[in-house]
Every structure is written in structure tokens, then in C-alpha cells.
């Protein structure tokens, strides 16, 4: 980890917060519980226990793996529906195939991101390709759910395939950190992901002892999730480690620092930084649907049960099993 890197970060554009930026305090540090998703792949629930007012417009995020599968072990999810939000699948290591009931999908691998706007609804499946199931191998990724405002919840579904080579790469003044801007904007540098709700999504790698202080939109919230390694967050240097999320308060910059010593299997601090403009609308969330009211949720379940969200297509490189009527 990770797939997208550079030999010398000092060759990249460099960013830092202005001297008069107001540092965001750390409001809380939470530890993600572990569980299993889909057909049994291990996940960490990054946002468990965090009040939604600090997450809005983000709904949930799972760290999938990091796991080294033996032959025959790789797993995915069966066919399932979504409506009312966007799923962002970022593959750090490994391969995942996607397919949906509208004929969309594709393969994402090391450093790629697939941005699926479920909108009015569809069925989809995510699974490792057959050759990876046979061989086994390393798998590690993230899935983030981003809410849609009421006006966009019933829009037509859409895909964005963001290849690892297209992310905006940046560094810090001393070259101690590599930033991958997947979506949104940072200090005038635009990532490739197009979002309905204004957000910024960054995967940062900090060398041991490196510090990262970034300008951060004051109308955005601020979250930092540790994929791997140890460090601290905020100017107060609250300790964080693998599987923990830091929630930042108000301000115009945020700070993350890597410890001088890291574990032997984790040479650097790996952090996902998220910021978004809160939607501030009522949210009704149950299972695979995220709507504004209980009535809309009930309608989503009825539409799914009556086949209005699509039907599982004929087998095309994946097992056509899962929820069907």
C-alpha cells in the first residue's frame, strides 16, 4: 500500500495553509469496530459512534481489509439495491468488478475509484474477478457513502470511473507527505471526481515525522481516518492509530502528523481526509436506502420488491444471485 505513488514528492506542486489560517480543534477521536460485509469480507466501520451532524454529507465509510486472501477465499457482495445517495469505492490494493442492472459497471484495481450515483435506484454487485478468487492475493479498499440533497435523490443513476493515474498529486513544502486528491479541490488543485454535494476526498501518505497542515474550506466539515500507521491530529497532537477517525471542529486549516516511529509492516502514516458541505436536510436511512422521510423509505422498499429498481441481468462474468422477486 498504496498503489499510486511517486519517487520524489518534491517534483509535485506543494500546498500548505496560510500563516493566518485558524487551526481546527479536534472534537473527538473514535475507534472503528470490526465486522463483516457482503459474503464475509472484513471491514472496519469508520464512522461508528460519530454524531451525524459531524458527518453530513457523509453517511458511512467502511475500510475493506487490508487482508491477504488464500486461494478460494476472496469475497464480494451479492446483488443488492441502492437509492438516494452515492457510493464511492476506492481500491488501494487488489481488484473488484462492478455490474449493475442498468448495464453499467467495470473493473477497478490498484488506486482506481468508482463513483456510483445510485439516484433513483438500481441493483448492483461487487465481487473479485474469478482469477483472483482462484489465486488469492492482497485486497484493501474503502467504500464511502455520500448523501444526495432532496432535489437530486431521484436523478438518473450515473458512473464515474476514476483511474489511479488521473488523481491530482500534491505534496507539502518539505516533501514529507504525498497527497492524492480523488475528488473536490485543495488550494486551487482539482481532483477528477465530480460530486453533486461539494466535498473533498484526499488519500495522504506521511513519512515518519512529517507534518501536514492544509487549508480547509470553512463551510466544510473535517474528518481524518487512519488507514494505517500512527500519528497525531490537530495542533494539540491528539494521538491516532489504524482504524481511528478524528473529527475536527471549525476553522480554516487542519493538521495531521506522523509519529517518528512506525510499525515495521506500516512504514508510513496513511490517512483519508474528508470534507464536505453539510446538506442539513432530514435523513431517513435504512439498509441500502437513504431518503428524506420514512414515507420515501417505505416507497423505496416497495419499488425494490416490485422490481422497479431493475432486475438482475443475465450472467456476465458474475454470479446472478442475490435479491430477486
mmCIF file of C-alpha atoms in Angstrom:
data_model
loop_
_atom_site.group_PDB
_atom_site.id
_atom_site.type_symbol
_atom_site.label_atom_id
_atom_site.label_comp_id
_atom_site.label_asym_id
_atom_site.label_seq_id
_atom_site.Cartn_x
_atom_site.Cartn_y
_atom_site.Cartn_z
ATOM 1 C CA UNK A 1 0.000 0.000 0.000
ATOM 2 C CA UNK A 2 -0.577 2.292 -1.715
ATOM 3 C CA UNK A 3 -0.555 1.773 -5.474
ATOM 4 C CA UNK A 4 -0.332 5.407 -6.634
ATOM 5 C CA UNK A 5 2.963 6.957 -5.572
ATOM 6 C CA UNK A 6 5.930 8.989 -6.828
ATOM 7 C CA UNK A 7 9.663 8.588 -6.311
ATOM 8 C CA UNK A 8 10.253 12.219 -5.336
ATOM 9 C CA UNK A 9 7.301 14.216 -3.921
ATOM 10 C CA UNK A 10 9.350 17.426 -4.253
ATOM 11 C CA UNK A 11 8.673 17.340 -8.008
ATOM 12 C CA UNK A 12 4.950 17.914 -7.302
ATOM 13 C CA UNK A 13 3.019 21.141 -6.643
ATOM 14 C CA UNK A 14 3.200 21.926 -2.915
ATOM 15 C CA UNK A 15 0.449 23.127 -0.622
ATOM 16 C CA UNK A 16 0.274 24.486 2.899
ATOM 17 C CA UNK A 17 -2.127 26.566 4.930
ATOM 18 C CA UNK A 18 -1.539 30.334 5.091
ATOM 19 C CA UNK A 19 0.056 31.711 8.250
ATOM 20 C CA UNK A 20 -3.176 33.373 9.365
ATOM 21 C CA UNK A 21 -5.298 30.219 8.994
ATOM 22 C CA UNK A 22 -7.372 29.266 12.028
ATOM 23 C CA UNK A 23 -6.435 25.753 13.181
ATOM 24 C CA UNK A 24 -9.361 23.370 13.543
ATOM 25 C CA UNK A 25 -9.511 21.787 17.006
ATOM 26 C CA UNK A 26 -10.055 18.040 17.381
ATOM 27 C CA UNK A 27 -13.508 17.432 18.815
ATOM 28 C CA UNK A 28 -13.282 13.642 19.119
ATOM 29 C CA UNK A 29 -11.277 10.551 18.187
ATOM 30 C CA UNK A 30 -13.280 7.344 17.729
ATOM 31 C CA UNK A 31 -12.218 3.746 17.078
ATOM 32 C CA UNK A 32 -13.925 1.810 14.281
ATOM 33 C CA UNK A 33 -15.461 -1.529 15.295
ATOM 34 C CA UNK A 34 -14.708 -4.503 13.048
ATOM 35 C CA UNK A 35 -17.329 -6.566 11.256
ATOM 36 C CA UNK A 36 -18.129 -8.381 8.036
ATOM 37 C CA UNK A 37 -19.945 -7.204 4.903
ATOM 38 C CA UNK A 38 -21.414 -8.877 1.834
ATOM 39 C CA UNK A 39 -20.357 -12.501 1.548
ATOM 40 C CA UNK A 40 -17.996 -12.153 4.502
ATOM 41 C CA UNK A 41 -15.153 -9.759 3.755
ATOM 42 C CA UNK A 42 -13.752 -7.990 6.847
ATOM 43 C CA UNK A 43 -14.494 -4.290 7.330
ATOM 44 C CA UNK A 44 -13.902 -1.507 9.844
ATOM 45 C CA UNK A 45 -16.916 0.833 10.315
ATOM 46 C CA UNK A 46 -15.052 4.130 10.239
ATOM 47 C CA UNK A 47 -17.900 6.414 11.312
ATOM 48 C CA UNK A 48 -19.495 4.257 14.029
ATOM 49 C CA UNK A 49 -20.358 6.304 17.095
ATOM 50 C CA UNK A 50 -19.948 9.715 15.419
ATOM 51 C CA UNK A 51 -22.930 12.071 15.554
ATOM 52 C CA UNK A 52 -24.356 12.647 12.066
ATOM 53 C CA UNK A 53 -24.118 16.434 12.458
ATOM 54 C CA UNK A 54 -20.320 15.996 12.277
ATOM 55 C CA UNK A 55 -20.534 13.658 9.238
ATOM 56 C CA UNK A 56 -23.106 15.377 6.977
ATOM 57 C CA UNK A 57 -22.997 14.954 3.938
ATOM 58 C CA UNK A 58 -21.133 11.662 4.519
ATOM 59 C CA UNK A 59 -23.230 8.732 5.725
ATOM 60 C CA UNK A 60 -20.869 5.837 6.365
ATOM 61 C CA UNK A 61 -17.438 4.538 5.386
ATOM 62 C CA UNK A 62 -16.044 1.007 5.529
ATOM 63 C CA UNK A 63 -12.375 0.109 5.325
ATOM 64 C CA UNK A 64 -12.358 -3.214 3.458
ATOM 65 C CA UNK A 65 -9.349 -5.275 4.535
ATOM 66 C CA UNK A 66 -6.370 -4.975 4.459
ATOM 67 C CA UNK A 67 -6.430 -8.765 4.033
ATOM 68 C CA UNK A 68 -4.239 -11.320 2.275
ATOM 69 C CA UNK A 69 -6.630 -13.919 0.886
ATOM 70 C CA UNK A 70 -5.650 -17.558 0.353
ATOM 71 C CA UNK A 71 -6.767 -19.215 -2.907
ATOM 72 C CA UNK A 72 -10.553 -19.574 -2.945
ATOM 73 C CA UNK A 73 -11.111 -17.019 -0.163
ATOM 74 C CA UNK A 74 -11.735 -13.641 -1.913
ATOM 75 C CA UNK A 75 -15.308 -12.450 -1.381
ATOM 76 C CA UNK A 76 -17.635 -9.701 -2.549
ATOM 77 C CA UNK A 77 -21.278 -8.719 -2.170
ATOM 78 C CA UNK A 78 -24.372 -10.322 -3.706
ATOM 79 C CA UNK A 79 -26.821 -8.331 -5.829
ATOM 80 C CA UNK A 80 -28.387 -5.548 -3.745
ATOM 81 C CA UNK A 81 -30.279 -2.269 -4.303
ATOM 82 C CA UNK A 82 -29.412 1.388 -3.602
ATOM 83 C CA UNK A 83 -31.386 4.624 -3.834
ATOM 84 C CA UNK A 84 -30.862 8.236 -2.779
ATOM 85 C CA UNK A 85 -27.072 8.595 -2.413
ATOM 86 C CA UNK A 86 -23.661 7.930 -3.985
ATOM 87 C CA UNK A 87 -21.239 5.086 -3.292
ATOM 88 C CA UNK A 88 -17.516 5.741 -3.675
ATOM 89 C CA UNK A 89 -15.357 2.606 -3.923
ATOM 90 C CA UNK A 90 -11.604 3.261 -3.703
ATOM 91 C CA UNK A 91 -9.356 0.236 -4.298
ATOM 92 C CA UNK A 92 -5.919 0.668 -2.736
ATOM 93 C CA UNK A 93 -4.728 -2.880 -3.454
ATOM 94 C CA UNK A 94 -6.480 -5.667 -5.346
ATOM 95 C CA UNK A 95 -9.220 -5.901 -7.972
ATOM 96 C CA UNK A 96 -13.014 -5.513 -7.821
ATOM 97 C CA UNK A 97 -15.583 -5.986 -10.584
ATOM 98 C CA UNK A 98 -18.833 -3.992 -10.575
ATOM 99 C CA UNK A 99 -22.016 -4.657 -12.513
ATOM 100 C CA UNK A 100 -25.455 -3.045 -12.264
ATOM 101 C CA UNK A 101 -28.980 -3.597 -13.519
ATOM 102 C CA UNK A 102 -28.613 -0.686 -15.988
ATOM 103 C CA UNK A 103 -25.692 -2.318 -17.793
ATOM 104 C CA UNK A 104 -23.072 -0.164 -16.085
ATOM 105 C CA UNK A 105 -20.003 -1.178 -14.135
ATOM 106 C CA UNK A 106 -16.450 -2.209 -14.850
ATOM 107 C CA UNK A 107 -13.212 -3.266 -13.168
ATOM 108 C CA UNK A 108 -11.268 -1.154 -10.700
ATOM 109 C CA UNK A 109 -7.821 -2.023 -9.430
ATOM 110 C CA UNK A 110 -4.819 -0.533 -7.630
ATOM 111 C CA UNK A 111 -5.519 3.169 -6.988
ATOM 112 C CA UNK A 112 -8.782 3.323 -9.005
ATOM 113 C CA UNK A 113 -12.072 4.735 -7.743
ATOM 114 C CA UNK A 114 -15.582 4.025 -8.930
ATOM 115 C CA UNK A 115 -18.144 6.713 -8.133
ATOM 116 C CA UNK A 116 -21.671 5.375 -8.464
ATOM 117 C CA UNK A 117 -24.584 7.789 -8.173
ATOM 118 C CA UNK A 118 -27.457 5.478 -7.280
ATOM 119 C CA UNK A 119 -30.015 8.299 -7.565
ATOM 120 C CA UNK A 120 -33.497 6.919 -8.297
ATOM 121 C CA UNK A 121 -32.222 3.395 -7.785
ATOM 122 C CA UNK A 122 -30.607 0.306 -9.254
ATOM 123 C CA UNK A 123 -29.322 -3.128 -8.343
ATOM 124 C CA UNK A 124 -25.604 -3.802 -8.331
ATOM 125 C CA UNK A 125 -22.991 -6.378 -7.377
ATOM 126 C CA UNK A 126 -19.337 -6.072 -6.382
ATOM 127 C CA UNK A 127 -17.039 -9.071 -6.465
ATOM 128 C CA UNK A 128 -13.419 -10.065 -7.108
ATOM 129 C CA UNK A 129 -12.810 -11.491 -10.593
ATOM 130 C CA UNK A 130 -12.707 -15.262 -10.931
ATOM 131 C CA UNK A 131 -8.939 -15.372 -11.472
ATOM 132 C CA UNK A 132 -8.372 -13.538 -8.154
ATOM 133 C CA UNK A 133 -10.722 -15.945 -6.360
ATOM 134 C CA UNK A 134 -8.641 -18.809 -7.724
ATOM 135 C CA UNK A 135 -5.243 -17.300 -6.893
ATOM 136 C CA UNK A 136 -5.981 -15.347 -3.733
ATOM 137 C CA UNK A 137 -3.997 -12.191 -3.007
ATOM 138 C CA UNK A 138 -3.994 -8.829 -1.268
ATOM 139 C CA UNK A 139 -7.221 -6.833 -1.021
ATOM 140 C CA UNK A 140 -7.631 -3.407 0.553
ATOM 141 C CA UNK A 141 -10.072 -0.602 -0.147
ATOM 142 C CA UNK A 142 -12.659 1.859 1.091
ATOM 143 C CA UNK A 143 -16.322 2.363 0.428
ATOM 144 C CA UNK A 144 -17.758 5.767 1.275
ATOM 145 C CA UNK A 145 -21.444 6.744 1.096
ATOM 146 C CA UNK A 146 -22.173 10.385 0.192
ATOM 147 C CA UNK A 147 -25.681 11.728 0.642
ATOM 148 C CA UNK A 148 -27.604 13.481 -2.124
ATOM 149 C CA UNK A 149 -29.783 16.521 -1.471
ATOM 150 C CA UNK A 150 -33.543 16.004 -1.839
ATOM 151 C CA UNK A 151 -33.566 17.649 -5.271
ATOM 152 C CA UNK A 152 -31.101 15.035 -6.623
ATOM 153 C CA UNK A 153 -32.235 11.867 -4.868
ATOM 154 C CA UNK A 154 -34.337 10.653 -7.811
ATOM 155 C CA UNK A 155 -31.882 11.616 -10.572
ATOM 156 C CA UNK A 156 -30.846 9.031 -13.157
ATOM 157 C CA UNK A 157 -28.031 6.705 -11.989
ATOM 158 C CA UNK A 158 -24.505 7.591 -13.151
ATOM 159 C CA UNK A 159 -20.998 6.126 -13.016
ATOM 160 C CA UNK A 160 -17.600 7.781 -12.884
ATOM 161 C CA UNK A 161 -14.534 5.586 -13.321
ATOM 162 C CA UNK A 162 -11.568 7.451 -11.840
ATOM 163 C CA UNK A 163 -8.317 5.755 -12.761
ATOM 164 C CA UNK A 164 -5.435 5.946 -10.301
ATOM 165 C CA UNK A 165 -3.277 7.753 -12.829
ATOM 166 C CA UNK A 166 -5.762 10.635 -13.077
ATOM 167 C CA UNK A 167 -5.813 11.716 -9.425
ATOM 168 C CA UNK A 168 -4.238 15.090 -8.618
ATOM 169 C CA UNK A 169 -0.900 14.544 -6.855
ATOM 170 C CA UNK A 170 0.427 17.190 -4.459
ATOM 171 C CA UNK A 171 2.985 17.451 -1.678
ATOM 172 C CA UNK A 172 3.930 19.573 1.319
ATOM 173 C CA UNK A 173 6.724 22.203 1.287
ATOM 174 C CA UNK A 174 9.315 19.734 2.652
ATOM 175 C CA UNK A 175 8.107 16.794 0.523
ATOM 176 C CA UNK A 176 7.233 14.771 3.615
ATOM 177 C CA UNK A 177 3.697 13.982 2.504
ATOM 178 C CA UNK A 178 2.126 12.774 -0.733
ATOM 179 C CA UNK A 179 -1.474 13.868 -1.319
ATOM 180 C CA UNK A 180 -3.823 12.162 -3.756
ATOM 181 C CA UNK A 181 -6.826 14.420 -4.431
ATOM 182 C CA UNK A 182 -9.513 11.977 -5.578
ATOM 183 C CA UNK A 183 -12.423 14.410 -5.585
ATOM 184 C CA UNK A 184 -13.026 18.065 -4.915
ATOM 185 C CA UNK A 185 -10.481 20.832 -4.653
ATOM 186 C CA UNK A 186 -7.484 21.638 -2.449
ATOM 187 C CA UNK A 187 -5.741 25.006 -2.589
ATOM 188 C CA UNK A 188 -6.818 25.526 -6.205
ATOM 189 C CA UNK A 189 -5.911 21.991 -7.334
ATOM 190 C CA UNK A 190 -8.891 19.995 -8.613
ATOM 191 C CA UNK A 191 -9.354 16.239 -8.278
ATOM 192 C CA UNK A 192 -11.067 14.243 -11.056
ATOM 193 C CA UNK A 193 -14.195 13.177 -9.134
ATOM 194 C CA UNK A 194 -17.356 15.183 -9.932
ATOM 195 C CA UNK A 195 -19.716 15.472 -6.980
ATOM 196 C CA UNK A 196 -23.307 16.666 -6.591
ATOM 197 C CA UNK A 197 -22.650 17.647 -2.989
ATOM 198 C CA UNK A 198 -19.449 19.733 -2.653
ATOM 199 C CA UNK A 199 -16.801 17.543 -0.971
ATOM 200 C CA UNK A 200 -13.052 16.957 -0.870
ATOM 201 C CA UNK A 201 -11.575 13.445 -0.626
ATOM 202 C CA UNK A 202 -7.804 13.001 -0.194
ATOM 203 C CA UNK A 203 -5.582 9.995 0.498
ATOM 204 C CA UNK A 204 -2.410 11.248 2.206
ATOM 205 C CA UNK A 205 0.808 9.342 2.912
ATOM 206 C CA UNK A 206 3.044 10.930 5.560
ATOM 207 C CA UNK A 207 6.631 9.818 6.047
ATOM 208 C CA UNK A 208 7.712 9.210 9.666
ATOM 209 C CA UNK A 209 7.904 12.542 11.493
ATOM 210 C CA UNK A 210 6.235 14.501 8.666
ATOM 211 C CA UNK A 211 3.559 17.097 9.398
ATOM 212 C CA UNK A 212 0.729 18.153 7.134
ATOM 213 C CA UNK A 213 -1.183 21.422 7.602
ATOM 214 C CA UNK A 214 -3.699 22.049 4.846
ATOM 215 C CA UNK A 215 -6.056 24.917 4.049
ATOM 216 C CA UNK A 216 -9.623 23.719 4.575
ATOM 217 C CA UNK A 217 -12.852 25.340 3.474
ATOM 218 C CA UNK A 218 -14.567 26.897 6.461
ATOM 219 C CA UNK A 219 -18.023 25.832 5.214
ATOM 220 C CA UNK A 220 -16.874 22.163 5.105
ATOM 221 C CA UNK A 221 -16.712 19.695 7.961
ATOM 222 C CA UNK A 222 -13.395 17.915 8.538
ATOM 223 C CA UNK A 223 -12.630 14.228 9.139
ATOM 224 C CA UNK A 224 -9.401 12.207 9.150
ATOM 225 C CA UNK A 225 -9.469 8.397 9.070
ATOM 226 C CA UNK A 226 -6.269 6.414 9.679
ATOM 227 C CA UNK A 227 -5.880 3.585 7.184
ATOM 228 C CA UNK A 228 -2.533 2.509 8.608
ATOM 229 C CA UNK A 229 0.167 3.734 10.957
ATOM 230 C CA UNK A 230 0.392 6.015 13.965
ATOM 231 C CA UNK A 231 0.397 9.759 14.373
ATOM 232 C CA UNK A 232 -1.440 12.707 15.849
ATOM 233 C CA UNK A 233 -4.092 15.195 14.761
ATOM 234 C CA UNK A 234 -4.648 18.878 15.420
ATOM 235 C CA UNK A 235 -2.205 21.385 16.822
ATOM 236 C CA UNK A 236 -2.893 19.743 20.205
ATOM 237 C CA UNK A 237 -1.438 16.491 18.795
ATOM 238 C CA UNK A 238 -4.173 14.051 19.807
ATOM 239 C CA UNK A 239 -2.776 10.518 19.230
ATOM 240 C CA UNK A 240 -4.392 8.398 16.487
ATOM 241 C CA UNK A 241 -3.684 4.986 15.018
ATOM 242 C CA UNK A 242 -5.015 2.488 12.465
ATOM 243 C CA UNK A 243 -8.815 2.315 12.443
ATOM 244 C CA UNK A 244 -9.447 5.620 14.209
ATOM 245 C CA UNK A 245 -11.357 8.681 12.966
ATOM 246 C CA UNK A 246 -10.636 12.238 14.088
ATOM 247 C CA UNK A 247 -13.482 14.767 13.978
ATOM 248 C CA UNK A 248 -12.333 18.367 13.534
ATOM 249 C CA UNK A 249 -14.189 21.463 14.675
ATOM 250 C CA UNK A 250 -14.496 24.837 12.953
ATOM 251 C CA UNK A 251 -11.544 26.623 11.374
ATOM 252 C CA UNK A 252 -9.674 27.138 8.114
ATOM 253 C CA UNK A 253 -6.847 24.570 8.383
ATOM 254 C CA UNK A 254 -6.312 21.055 9.677
ATOM 255 C CA UNK A 255 -3.147 19.339 10.844
ATOM 256 C CA UNK A 256 -2.016 15.700 10.813
ATOM 257 C CA UNK A 257 1.402 14.458 11.939
ATOM 258 C CA UNK A 258 3.100 11.061 11.568
ATOM 259 C CA UNK A 259 4.949 9.561 14.524
ATOM 260 C CA UNK A 260 8.723 9.290 14.188
ATOM 261 C CA UNK A 261 8.499 5.520 14.613
ATOM 262 C CA UNK A 262 6.027 3.352 12.684
ATOM 263 C CA UNK A 263 5.402 -0.387 12.768
ATOM 264 C CA UNK A 264 7.687 -2.499 10.587
ATOM 265 C CA UNK A 265 4.817 -3.567 8.304
ATOM 266 C CA UNK A 266 3.479 0.010 8.027
ATOM 267 C CA UNK A 267 6.361 2.316 7.056
ATOM 268 C CA UNK A 268 4.229 5.480 6.728
ATOM 269 C CA UNK A 269 1.076 7.044 8.127
ATOM 270 C CA UNK A 270 -1.797 6.545 5.673
ATOM 271 C CA UNK A 271 -4.787 8.864 6.186
ATOM 272 C CA UNK A 272 -8.002 9.638 4.304
ATOM 273 C CA UNK A 273 -9.052 13.292 4.705
ATOM 274 C CA UNK A 274 -12.689 14.169 4.058
ATOM 275 C CA UNK A 275 -14.531 17.448 3.980
ATOM 276 C CA UNK A 276 -17.998 18.294 2.747
ATOM 277 C CA UNK A 277 -20.641 20.978 2.730
ATOM 278 C CA UNK A 278 -23.426 19.813 5.063
ATOM 279 C CA UNK A 279 -26.781 19.285 3.325
ATOM 280 C CA UNK A 280 -28.730 19.951 6.541
ATOM 281 C CA UNK A 281 -31.870 18.135 5.464
ATOM 282 C CA UNK A 282 -33.785 15.436 7.330
ATOM 283 C CA UNK A 283 -32.304 11.990 6.655
ATOM 284 C CA UNK A 284 -34.164 8.678 6.749
ATOM 285 C CA UNK A 285 -31.652 5.815 6.369
ATOM 286 C CA UNK A 286 -32.395 2.115 6.479
ATOM 287 C CA UNK A 287 -30.274 -0.587 4.873
ATOM 288 C CA UNK A 288 -29.443 0.275 1.255
ATOM 289 C CA UNK A 289 -31.708 3.336 1.005
ATOM 290 C CA UNK A 290 -31.089 6.919 2.131
ATOM 291 C CA UNK A 291 -34.054 9.247 1.754
ATOM 292 C CA UNK A 292 -35.533 12.294 3.492
ATOM 293 C CA UNK A 293 -38.667 10.794 5.060
ATOM 294 C CA UNK A 294 -39.935 7.486 6.390
ATOM 295 C CA UNK A 295 -42.589 7.504 3.659
ATOM 296 C CA UNK A 296 -39.902 7.773 0.971
ATOM 297 C CA UNK A 297 -38.049 4.857 2.580
ATOM 298 C CA UNK A 298 -41.191 2.728 2.503
ATOM 299 C CA UNK A 299 -41.692 3.657 -1.152
ATOM 300 C CA UNK A 300 -38.112 2.622 -1.929
ATOM 301 C CA UNK A 301 -38.676 -0.819 -0.371
ATOM 302 C CA UNK A 302 -41.949 -1.217 -2.250
ATOM 303 C CA UNK A 303 -40.312 -0.210 -5.539
ATOM 304 C CA UNK A 304 -37.494 -2.698 -4.925
ATOM 305 C CA UNK A 305 -39.893 -5.527 -4.081
ATOM 306 C CA UNK A 306 -41.929 -4.844 -7.224
ATOM 307 C CA UNK A 307 -38.855 -4.816 -9.478
ATOM 308 C CA UNK A 308 -38.925 -1.084 -10.232
ATOM 309 C CA UNK A 309 -35.254 -0.669 -9.315
ATOM 310 C CA UNK A 310 -34.253 -3.070 -12.074
ATOM 311 C CA UNK A 311 -33.742 -6.768 -12.471
ATOM 312 C CA UNK A 312 -30.637 -8.902 -12.221
ATOM 313 C CA UNK A 313 -29.248 -9.266 -15.750
ATOM 314 C CA UNK A 314 -28.112 -12.481 -17.347
ATOM 315 C CA UNK A 315 -24.784 -13.795 -16.080
ATOM 316 C CA UNK A 316 -21.902 -11.700 -17.399
ATOM 317 C CA UNK A 317 -18.768 -12.648 -15.562
ATOM 318 C CA UNK A 318 -20.540 -12.634 -12.181
ATOM 319 C CA UNK A 319 -22.926 -14.868 -10.323
ATOM 320 C CA UNK A 320 -26.512 -13.733 -10.848
ATOM 321 C CA UNK A 321 -27.609 -14.499 -7.325
ATOM 322 C CA UNK A 322 -28.993 -12.348 -4.568
ATOM 323 C CA UNK A 323 -32.195 -10.432 -4.005
ATOM 324 C CA UNK A 324 -34.705 -11.090 -6.754
ATOM 325 C CA UNK A 325 -38.507 -11.105 -6.847
#
